[in-house]
Short mmCIF file of C-alpha atoms in Angstrom, two decimals:
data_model
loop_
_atom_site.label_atom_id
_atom_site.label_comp_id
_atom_site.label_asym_id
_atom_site.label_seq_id
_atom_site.Cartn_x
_atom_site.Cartn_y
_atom_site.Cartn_z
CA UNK A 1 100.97 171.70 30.95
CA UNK A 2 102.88 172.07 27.95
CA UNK A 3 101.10 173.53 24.72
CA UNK A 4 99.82 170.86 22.60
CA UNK A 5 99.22 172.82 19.47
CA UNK A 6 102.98 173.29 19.26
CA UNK A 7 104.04 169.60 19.45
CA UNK A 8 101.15 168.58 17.07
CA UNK A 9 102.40 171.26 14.54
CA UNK A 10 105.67 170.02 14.74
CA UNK A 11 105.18 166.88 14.07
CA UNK A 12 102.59 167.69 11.07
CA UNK A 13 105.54 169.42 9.54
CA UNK A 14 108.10 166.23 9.90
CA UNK A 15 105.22 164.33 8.15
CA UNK A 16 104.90 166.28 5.54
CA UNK A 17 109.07 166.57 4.96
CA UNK A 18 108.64 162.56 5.07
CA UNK A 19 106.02 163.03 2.27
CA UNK A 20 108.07 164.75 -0.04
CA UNK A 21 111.16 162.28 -0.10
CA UNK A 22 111.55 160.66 -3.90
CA UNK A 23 110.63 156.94 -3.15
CA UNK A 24 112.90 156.38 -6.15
CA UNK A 25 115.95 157.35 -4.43
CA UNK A 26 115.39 155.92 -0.88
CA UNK A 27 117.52 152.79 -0.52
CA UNK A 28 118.57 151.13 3.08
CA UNK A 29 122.16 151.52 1.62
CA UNK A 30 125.35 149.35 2.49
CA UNK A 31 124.19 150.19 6.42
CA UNK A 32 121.00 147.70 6.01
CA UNK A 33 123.20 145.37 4.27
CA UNK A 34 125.47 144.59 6.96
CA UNK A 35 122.56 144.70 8.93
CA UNK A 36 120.26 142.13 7.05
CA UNK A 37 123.58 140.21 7.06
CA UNK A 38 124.91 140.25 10.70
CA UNK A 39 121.05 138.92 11.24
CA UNK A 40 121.01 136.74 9.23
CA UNK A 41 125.04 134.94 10.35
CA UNK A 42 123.14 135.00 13.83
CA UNK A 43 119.99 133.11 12.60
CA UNK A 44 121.91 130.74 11.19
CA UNK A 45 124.41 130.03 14.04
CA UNK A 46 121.54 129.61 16.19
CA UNK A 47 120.29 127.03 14.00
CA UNK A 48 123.17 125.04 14.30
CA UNK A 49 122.87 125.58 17.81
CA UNK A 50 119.73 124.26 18.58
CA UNK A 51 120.43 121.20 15.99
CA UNK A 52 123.55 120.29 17.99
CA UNK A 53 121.35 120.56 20.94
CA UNK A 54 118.83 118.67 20.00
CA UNK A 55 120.97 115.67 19.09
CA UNK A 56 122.07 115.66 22.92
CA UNK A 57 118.45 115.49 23.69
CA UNK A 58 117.18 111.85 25.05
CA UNK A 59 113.47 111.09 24.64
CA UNK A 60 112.43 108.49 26.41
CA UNK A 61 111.70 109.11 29.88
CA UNK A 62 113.41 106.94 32.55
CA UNK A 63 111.02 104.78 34.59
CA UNK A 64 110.18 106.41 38.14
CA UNK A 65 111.81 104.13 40.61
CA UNK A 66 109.71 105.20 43.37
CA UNK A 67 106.69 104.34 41.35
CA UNK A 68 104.82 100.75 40.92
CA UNK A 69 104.30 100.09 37.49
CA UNK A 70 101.14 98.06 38.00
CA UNK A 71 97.92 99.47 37.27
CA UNK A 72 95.26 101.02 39.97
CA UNK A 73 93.35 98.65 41.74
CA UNK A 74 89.79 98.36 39.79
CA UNK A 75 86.78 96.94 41.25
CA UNK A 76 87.20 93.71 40.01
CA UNK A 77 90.20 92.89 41.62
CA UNK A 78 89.05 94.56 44.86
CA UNK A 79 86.04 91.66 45.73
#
């Protein structure tokens, strides 16, 4: 079994290089702004989509042929 101390020191020390970054300087850059934006292109060809889908859709159920379309037999009309 592999020595525990060492991965747990290891990743103590890549907290504490996370700790020190400026939060003033940290940015997502021009690589989170394609990002954001190839999202959000998909999102909203999706949309349109699932509207021109939806237009397509129809409703109202067709009647089942099979079935009567009378109502179970109640006691009263059974005497």
């Amino acid at each position: 079994m592999p020595d525990m101390s060492a991965s747990v020191s290891l990743a103590a020390t890549d907290l504490v290089s996370l700790a020190d970054l400026d939060q003033n300087k940290v940015t997502p850059g021009v690589l989170g702004f394609i990002v954001f934006a190839v999202m959000a292109v998909a999102v909203w060809g999706l949309m349109k989509s699932m509207s021109k889908h939806m237009r397509k859709v129809d409703f109202k159920e067709p009647a089942d042929p099979g079935a009567d379309n009378h109502p179970a037999d109640t006691p009263a009309q059974r005497s």
